[in-house]
Coordinates of C-alpha atoms and ligand atoms in Angstrom, one line a residue:
X1 CA 0.0 0.0 0.0
X2 CA 1.3 3.5 -0.8
X3 CA 1.6 5.7 2.2
X4 CA -0.5 8.7 2.1
X5 CA 1.7 11.7 2.8
X6 CA -0.8 14.4 1.8
X7 CA -1.0 16.9 4.6
X8 CA -4.3 17.2 6.3
X9 CA -6.7 19.9 5.2
X10 CA -7.4 22.5 7.9
X11 CA -10.8 20.8 8.3
X12 CA -9.3 17.3 8.9
X13 CA -6.8 18.9 11.3
X14 CA -9.5 20.5 13.3
X15 CA -11.6 17.3 13.3
X16 CA -8.6 15.5 14.9
X17 CA -8.4 18.1 17.6
X18 CA -12.2 18.1 18.1
X19 CA -12.5 16.4 21.5
X20 CA -16.3 15.8 21.1
X21 CA -16.0 14.1 17.7
X22 CA -13.1 11.9 18.8
X23 CA -15.0 11.0 22.0
X24 CA -18.1 10.1 20.0
X25 CA -15.9 8.0 17.7
X26 CA -14.6 5.8 20.5
X27 CA -18.0 5.6 22.3
X28 CA -19.5 4.3 19.0
X29 CA -16.7 1.7 18.6
X30 CA -17.0 0.6 22.2
X31 CA -20.8 0.2 21.9
X32 CA -20.4 -1.8 18.7
X33 CA -17.8 -4.1 20.3
X34 CA -20.2 -4.7 23.2
X35 CA -23.0 -5.5 20.8
X36 CA -25.4 -2.6 21.5
X37 CA -27.7 -1.4 18.8
X38 CA -27.3 2.0 17.0
X39 CA -30.0 3.8 19.2
X40 CA -27.8 3.4 22.3
X41 CA -25.1 5.4 20.5
X42 CA -27.7 8.0 19.4
X43 CA -28.7 8.4 23.1
X44 CA -25.1 8.6 24.4
X45 CA -23.4 10.7 21.7
X46 CA -24.6 14.0 23.2
X47 CA -25.6 15.2 26.7
X48 CA -29.3 14.7 27.5
X49 CA -29.3 18.3 28.8
X50 CA -27.1 21.3 28.1
X51 CA -27.6 24.8 29.5
X52 CA -25.9 28.0 28.4
X53 CA -26.1 30.9 30.7
X54 CA -25.0 34.6 30.6
X55 CA -23.7 35.8 34.0
X56 CA -23.4 39.6 34.7
X57 CA -20.6 40.5 37.2
X58 CA -19.8 43.9 38.6
X59 CA -16.0 44.2 38.2
X60 CA -13.7 46.1 40.5
X61 CA -13.7 49.2 38.2
X62 CA -17.5 49.3 38.6
X63 CA -18.1 48.1 35.0
X64 CA -20.4 45.2 34.3
X65 CA -19.0 42.3 32.4
X66 CA -21.1 39.5 31.0
X67 CA -19.6 36.0 31.1
X68 CA -20.8 32.9 29.3
X69 CA -21.1 29.7 31.2
X70 CA -22.3 26.1 30.5
X71 CA -23.5 23.1 32.3
X72 CA -23.8 19.8 30.5
X73 CA -25.5 16.7 31.9
X74 CA -24.5 13.8 29.8
X75 CA -26.7 10.9 31.1
X76 CA -28.6 10.4 34.3
X77 CA -29.7 6.8 33.8
X78 CA -27.4 5.5 36.6
X79 CA -28.0 8.4 39.0
X80 CA -27.5 12.1 39.4
X81 CA -24.9 13.7 37.1
X82 CA -21.5 14.7 38.6
X83 CA -18.5 16.6 37.5
X84 CA -16.4 19.7 37.8
X85 CA -16.7 23.3 36.7
X86 CA -13.7 24.9 34.9
X87 CA -12.8 28.5 34.7
X88 CA -10.7 29.0 31.6
X89 CA -10.6 31.4 28.6
X90 CA -10.7 28.4 26.1
X91 CA -13.9 26.8 27.6
X92 CA -16.3 26.0 24.7
X93 CA -19.7 24.3 24.4
X94 CA -18.1 21.3 22.6
X95 CA -15.4 20.9 25.2
X96 CA -17.9 20.9 28.0
X97 CA -20.0 18.3 26.2
X98 CA -17.0 16.0 25.7
X99 CA -15.9 16.5 29.3
X100 CA -19.4 15.5 30.5
X101 CA -19.2 12.3 28.5
X102 CA -15.8 11.6 30.0
X103 CA -17.3 12.0 33.5
X104 CA -19.9 9.4 32.6
X105 CA -17.2 7.0 31.5
X106 CA -15.1 7.7 34.7
X107 CA -18.1 7.0 36.9
X108 CA -18.7 3.7 35.0
X109 CA -15.1 2.6 35.2
X110 CA -14.8 3.1 39.0
X111 CA -18.5 2.0 39.5
X112 CA -20.0 5.1 41.1
X113 CA -23.8 5.6 41.2
X114 CA -23.6 8.7 38.9
X115 CA -23.8 9.8 35.4
X116 CA -21.5 12.5 34.0
X117 CA -21.8 16.2 34.1
X118 CA -19.5 19.2 33.5
X119 CA -19.6 22.9 33.6
X120 CA -17.4 25.7 32.5
X121 CA -17.2 29.5 32.4
X122 CA -15.3 31.4 29.7
X123 CA -13.0 33.6 31.8
X124 CA -9.4 34.1 32.9
X125 CA -9.3 33.8 36.7
X126 CA -5.6 34.7 36.6
X127 CA -6.7 38.2 35.7
X128 CA -9.6 38.5 38.2
X129 CA -9.7 39.7 41.8
X130 CA -11.0 37.6 44.6
X131 CA -14.1 39.7 44.8
X132 CA -14.8 39.4 41.1
X133 CA -14.3 35.6 41.3
X134 CA -16.8 35.4 44.1
X135 CA -19.4 37.4 42.0
X136 CA -18.8 35.1 39.1
X137 CA -19.1 31.9 41.1
X138 CA -22.3 33.0 42.8
X139 CA -23.8 34.3 39.6
X140 CA -23.1 30.9 37.9
X141 CA -24.9 29.0 40.6
X142 CA -27.9 31.4 40.4
X143 CA -28.0 30.9 36.7
X144 CA -28.0 27.0 36.8
X145 CA -29.8 26.5 40.1
X146 CA -32.9 24.9 38.6
X147 CA -31.0 22.0 37.0
X148 CA -28.5 21.2 39.8
X149 CA -28.7 19.9 43.3
X150 CA -27.6 17.0 45.5
X151 CA -29.9 14.5 43.9
X152 CA -29.8 16.0 40.4
X153 CA -26.3 17.2 39.4
X154 CA -23.4 17.7 41.7
X155 CA -20.6 20.1 40.7
X156 CA -16.9 20.0 41.8
X157 CA -13.6 21.6 41.1
X158 CA -11.8 21.4 37.8
X159 CA -9.2 23.5 35.9
X160 CA -8.6 26.8 37.8
X161 CA -11.4 26.3 40.4
X162 CA -10.7 25.4 44.0
X163 CA -12.2 24.8 47.5
X164 CA -12.8 28.5 48.0
X165 CA -14.9 28.7 44.8
X166 CA -16.8 25.5 45.9
X167 CA -17.5 27.2 49.3
X168 CA -19.0 30.3 47.6
X169 CA -21.1 28.1 45.3
X170 CA -22.3 26.0 48.2
X171 CA -23.2 29.1 50.1
X172 CA -25.2 30.6 47.2
X173 CA -27.0 27.3 46.6
X174 CA -27.9 26.9 50.3
X175 CA -29.3 30.5 50.3
X176 CA -31.5 29.7 47.3
X177 CA -32.6 26.4 48.8
X178 CA -33.1 28.0 52.2
X179 CA -31.2 25.4 54.1
X180 CA -27.6 24.2 54.5
X181 CA -26.9 21.9 51.7
X182 CA -23.3 20.6 51.7
X183 CA -24.1 17.7 49.3
X184 CA -24.8 20.1 46.5
X185 CA -21.1 20.4 45.6
X186 CA -17.9 18.5 46.4
X187 CA -14.3 19.7 46.8
X188 CA -15.3 22.0 49.6
X189 CA -13.0 23.1 52.4
X190 CA -13.0 20.5 55.3
X191 CA -14.8 22.9 57.7
X192 CA -17.7 23.1 55.3
X193 CA -18.2 19.3 54.9
X194 CA -15.3 18.7 52.5
X195 CA -13.6 15.3 52.7
X196 CA -10.1 14.4 53.8
X197 CA -8.0 13.5 50.9
X198 CA -10.1 15.3 48.2
X199 CA -7.5 17.9 47.2
X200 CA -4.9 15.4 46.5
X201 CA -7.3 12.7 45.2
X202 CA -6.7 13.0 41.5
X203 CA -3.0 12.7 42.0
X204 CA -3.4 9.8 44.5
X205 CA -5.5 8.0 41.9
X206 CA -2.8 8.6 39.3
X207 CA -0.1 7.1 41.6
X208 CA -2.3 4.1 42.2
X209 CA -2.5 3.6 38.4
X210 CA 1.2 4.1 38.1
X211 CA 1.8 1.4 40.8
X212 CA -0.3 -1.0 38.8
X213 CA 1.2 0.0 35.4
X214 CA 4.8 -0.4 36.5
X215 CA 4.0 -4.0 37.6
X216 CA 2.8 -4.8 34.1
X217 CA 6.0 -3.3 32.6
X218 CA 8.4 -4.8 35.1
X219 CA 9.7 -1.3 36.3
X220 CA 10.0 0.0 39.9
X221 CA 8.7 3.4 40.9
X222 CA 11.8 3.9 43.0
X223 CA 14.4 5.3 40.7
X224 CA 12.0 5.6 37.7
X225 CA 12.5 8.8 35.7
X226 CA 9.3 10.7 35.5
X227 CA 8.2 13.7 33.4
X228 CA 5.0 15.6 34.4
X229 CA 3.4 18.2 32.1
X230 CA 1.5 20.6 34.3
X231 CA 2.0 21.8 37.8
X232 CA -1.5 22.5 38.8
X233 CA -3.5 20.5 41.4
X234 CA -2.9 17.1 39.8
X235 CA 0.6 17.7 38.6
X236 CA 2.0 19.2 41.7
X237 CA 0.6 16.7 44.2
X238 CA 1.7 13.9 41.9
X239 CA 5.3 15.3 41.7
X240 CA 5.4 15.3 45.5
X241 CA 4.0 11.8 45.9
X242 CA 6.4 10.3 43.3
X243 CA 9.4 12.2 44.6
X244 CA 8.6 11.0 48.1
X245 CA 8.4 7.4 46.9
X246 CA 11.8 7.6 45.4
X247 CA 11.1 8.3 41.8
X248 CA 13.3 10.9 40.0
X249 CA 11.1 13.7 38.7
X250 CA 13.3 14.9 35.8
X251 CA 10.9 17.3 34.1
X252 CA 7.9 19.4 35.0
X253 CA 6.2 22.3 33.2
X254 CA 3.5 24.9 33.4
X255 CA 1.6 27.0 30.8
X256 CA 4.8 29.0 30.1
X257 CA 7.5 26.3 29.7
X258 CA 9.3 23.4 31.3
X259 CA 12.2 22.6 33.7
X260 CA 14.5 19.7 33.1
X261 CA 17.2 18.2 35.3
X262 CA 18.5 14.6 34.4
X263 CA 19.5 14.2 38.1
X264 CA 16.0 15.0 39.3
X265 CA 14.4 18.4 40.2
X266 CA 14.1 19.8 43.7
X267 CA 10.4 19.2 43.9
X268 CA 10.0 20.6 47.5
X269 CA 11.6 23.9 46.4
X270 CA 9.4 24.1 43.3
X271 CA 6.2 23.4 45.3
X272 CA 7.1 26.1 47.7
X273 CA 7.6 28.6 44.8
X274 CA 4.6 27.8 42.6
X275 CA 1.6 30.2 42.6
X276 CA -2.0 29.0 43.0
X277 CA -2.3 28.5 39.2
X278 CA 0.7 26.2 39.2
X279 CA 3.1 28.7 37.6
X280 CA 6.8 28.3 38.6
X281 CA 8.9 28.4 35.4
X282 CA 8.8 32.2 35.2
X283 CA 11.3 32.2 38.0
X284 CA 13.9 30.5 35.8
X285 CA 15.9 31.4 32.7
X286 CA 17.0 28.0 31.4
X287 CA 13.6 26.6 30.5
X288 CA 12.5 24.3 27.8
X289 CA 9.3 24.3 25.8
X290 CA 6.3 22.1 26.6
X291 CA 6.9 20.3 23.2
X292 CA 10.5 19.5 24.2
X293 CA 9.4 18.4 27.6
X294 CA 7.0 15.7 26.2
X295 CA 9.9 14.2 24.2
X296 CA 12.3 13.8 27.1
X297 CA 13.6 10.4 27.7
X298 CA 11.9 8.9 30.8
X299 CA 10.1 5.8 32.1
X300 CA 6.8 7.4 33.0
X301 CA 5.3 10.4 31.2
X302 CA 2.3 12.1 32.8
X303 CA 0.4 14.7 30.8
X304 CA -1.4 16.6 33.6
X305 CA -2.3 19.9 31.8
X306 CA -4.7 20.4 28.9
X307 CA -6.1 18.6 25.8
X308 CA -4.5 17.6 22.6
X309 CA -0.8 17.6 23.7
X310 CA 0.2 14.2 22.2
X311 CA -0.8 14.1 18.6
X312 CA 0.2 12.2 15.4
X313 CA 3.0 14.9 15.0
X314 CA 4.9 14.0 18.2
X315 CA 3.6 10.5 19.2
X316 CA 6.6 8.9 17.4
X317 CA 9.0 11.0 19.3
X318 CA 7.7 10.1 22.8
X319 CA 10.5 8.5 24.7
X320 CA 8.6 6.8 27.6
X321 CA 7.5 3.2 28.5
X322 CA 4.3 4.3 30.3
X323 CA 2.0 7.3 29.7
X324 CA -0.5 8.0 32.4
X325 CA -3.1 10.7 31.5
X326 CA -3.8 12.8 34.5
X327 CA -5.3 15.5 32.3
X328 CA -8.6 15.1 30.4
X329 CA -8.0 14.4 26.7
X330 CA -4.3 15.0 26.3
X331 CA -3.8 12.4 23.5
X332 CA -5.6 12.4 20.2
X333 CA -7.0 9.2 18.7
X334 CA -4.3 9.0 16.0
X335 CA -1.6 9.4 18.6
X336 CA -3.2 6.7 20.8
X337 CA -2.9 4.3 17.8
X338 CA 0.8 5.2 17.2
X339 CA 1.6 4.8 20.9
X340 CA -0.1 1.4 21.3
X341 CA 1.6 0.1 18.1
X342 CA 4.9 1.2 19.7
X343 CA 3.9 -0.9 22.8
X344 CA 3.8 2.0 25.1
X345 CA 1.4 1.3 28.0
X346 CA -1.1 4.1 28.0
X347 CA -3.4 4.5 31.0
X348 CA -6.2 6.6 29.6
X349 CA -7.6 9.8 31.2
X350 CA -11.1 8.3 32.0
X351 CA -9.3 5.8 34.2
X352 CA -6.2 7.6 35.4
X353 CA -8.0 10.8 36.5
X354 CA -10.9 9.1 38.2
X355 CA -9.5 9.5 41.7
X356 CA -10.9 13.0 42.0
X357 CA -14.5 12.0 41.3
X358 CA -14.1 8.9 43.5
X359 CA -13.2 11.0 46.6
X360 CA -15.9 13.5 45.6
X361 CA -18.4 10.6 45.8
X362 CA -17.0 9.8 49.3
X363 CA -17.5 13.5 50.2
X364 CA -21.1 13.4 49.0
X365 CA -21.8 10.1 50.9
X366 CA -20.3 11.7 54.1
X367 CA -22.5 14.8 53.6
X368 CA -25.6 12.7 53.0
X369 CA -25.0 10.5 56.1
X370 CA -23.6 13.3 58.3
X371 CA -20.8 11.0 59.5
X372 CA -17.2 11.6 58.4
X373 CA -14.3 9.3 57.7
X374 CA -10.6 9.7 58.5
X375 CA -7.9 10.3 55.9
X376 CA -6.8 6.6 56.2
X377 CA -10.3 5.4 55.6
X378 CA -10.6 7.5 52.5
X379 CA -7.2 6.4 51.2
X380 CA -8.0 2.8 51.8
X381 CA -11.3 3.1 50.0
X382 CA -9.8 5.0 47.1
X383 CA -7.1 2.4 46.7
X384 CA -9.6 -0.4 46.4
X385 CA -11.7 1.4 43.9
X386 CA -8.9 2.5 41.7
X387 CA -7.1 -0.8 41.7
X388 CA -10.3 -2.6 40.7
X389 CA -10.9 0.0 37.9
X390 CA -7.4 -0.4 36.6
X391 CA -7.6 -4.1 36.5
X392 CA -10.9 -4.3 34.9
X393 CA -9.7 -2.0 32.1
X394 CA -6.4 -3.9 31.7
X395 CA -8.3 -7.3 31.7
X396 CA -10.7 -6.0 29.0
X397 CA -7.7 -4.8 26.9
X398 CA -6.0 -8.1 27.1
X399 CA -9.0 -10.4 26.6
X400 CA -10.7 -8.3 23.9
X401 CA -7.3 -7.4 22.2
X402 CA -8.1 -3.7 22.2
X403 CA -6.0 -0.7 23.3
X404 CA -6.4 0.6 26.9
X405 CA -8.4 3.6 25.8
X406 CA -11.0 1.5 23.9
X407 CA -11.0 -1.0 26.8
X408 CA -11.7 1.9 29.3
X409 CA -14.6 3.2 27.1
X410 CA -16.0 -0.4 26.9
X411 CA -16.0 -0.7 30.7
X412 CA -17.2 2.8 31.2
X413 CA -20.1 2.8 28.9
X414 CA -21.6 -0.6 29.8
X415 CA -23.3 0.4 33.1
X416 CA -24.9 3.5 31.6
X417 CA -26.2 1.5 28.6
X418 CA -27.6 -1.2 30.9
X419 CA -29.2 1.3 33.2
X420 CA -30.9 3.1 30.3
X421 CA -32.1 -0.2 29.0
X422 CA -33.6 -1.2 32.4
X423 CA -35.4 2.1 32.6
X424 CA -37.0 1.4 29.3
X425 CA -35.3 4.3 27.5
X426 CA -33.8 2.2 24.7
Ligands
LIG1 N1 -13.1 17.7 37.7 C1 -12.7 16.4 38.2 C2 -12.7 15.5 37.0 O1 -12.6 15.9 35.9 C3 -13.5 15.9 39.4 C4 -15.0 15.9 39.2 C5 -15.7 15.6 40.5 O2 -15.0 15.5 41.6 O3 -16.9 15.5 40.5 O4 -12.7 14.3 37.2

């Protein structure tokens, strides 16, 4: 066969970067592999509900700025929908829809009684004051209050949102609802009904996946060279956990660039110097680019930043044995194929990043029962859930001879499809 070297047209290029399209493609293949009829795909290819809101906020200079926000509820056959809210200038309707589907898949993989949801506001929180952020957070909750709630759809933190923002949102919802309602949102500060271990949960979940993945590849975490793209919530906690367990974190990056030291970076120093958005490289002159960082020689590569970082353009240059996706959607479909042909073990986002929503579930359960668990209890429960999730995906990949991403989608979509069938929807 003659290789097709024709460059992609701009349309083909943007299709490959279209996270919603690529998610739908794998959901379709997963459902076909599982033997579900076409109408199941028709139901699951888009969220069942999508709300767009306009949020007026009085800014510090007394002007009024109108922000656009979204909330997508992918599927509520299994239970209430659940998922974070991101504050980012690049938030779009399509991205929020894809993210809500990924949340459904995560809930399916780690077997939580939820469907997926996701929210986002187009804004740049790095350029907003505390007071403006509070106004925006409260305005968003007022705008979506009719479709959310502890038994309907439960928000949580995501990119550039944090426990303080969850606290404002919880307070606003409780005022609307006229009683204290901690189960409306997760990722809250501990004093407001937050859970021990929630802040570091995504990173903990990733380390549990790494522990399982290294066993399959015959590597040891102690002494392994690790590269982490992103130094936000997931990336920074992960760097700390891996550093503490004896791995050598040789590269990290933020939105502005990367740092590399073949002898291992001083993670404690970097954690001390990072700001609340994970920026640290601005303090250094000898930085590398994010592209260079991804191609560094290492044992474990963890993309923990944003979407579409590993594409068909750089997949052949990746120099790692294991990739664990702590971010949502960092690898395109074409790149997934290249990596799996190269026998790189890829632990996909919908599995690797499920630790956050798992501890969010524990937080919600604690809020509902009014009885709280210790950090050790949470860690123990998270460990059981993540190990089981990892092994069911790995087992599916082995027995059905599919790559880990497709296996994860097959495991993730099954519960939702079954629940919809039992309800008589399809
Ligand atoms: N935003 C996180 C995620 O993408 C956590 C969601 C949650 O805790 O509900 O998985």
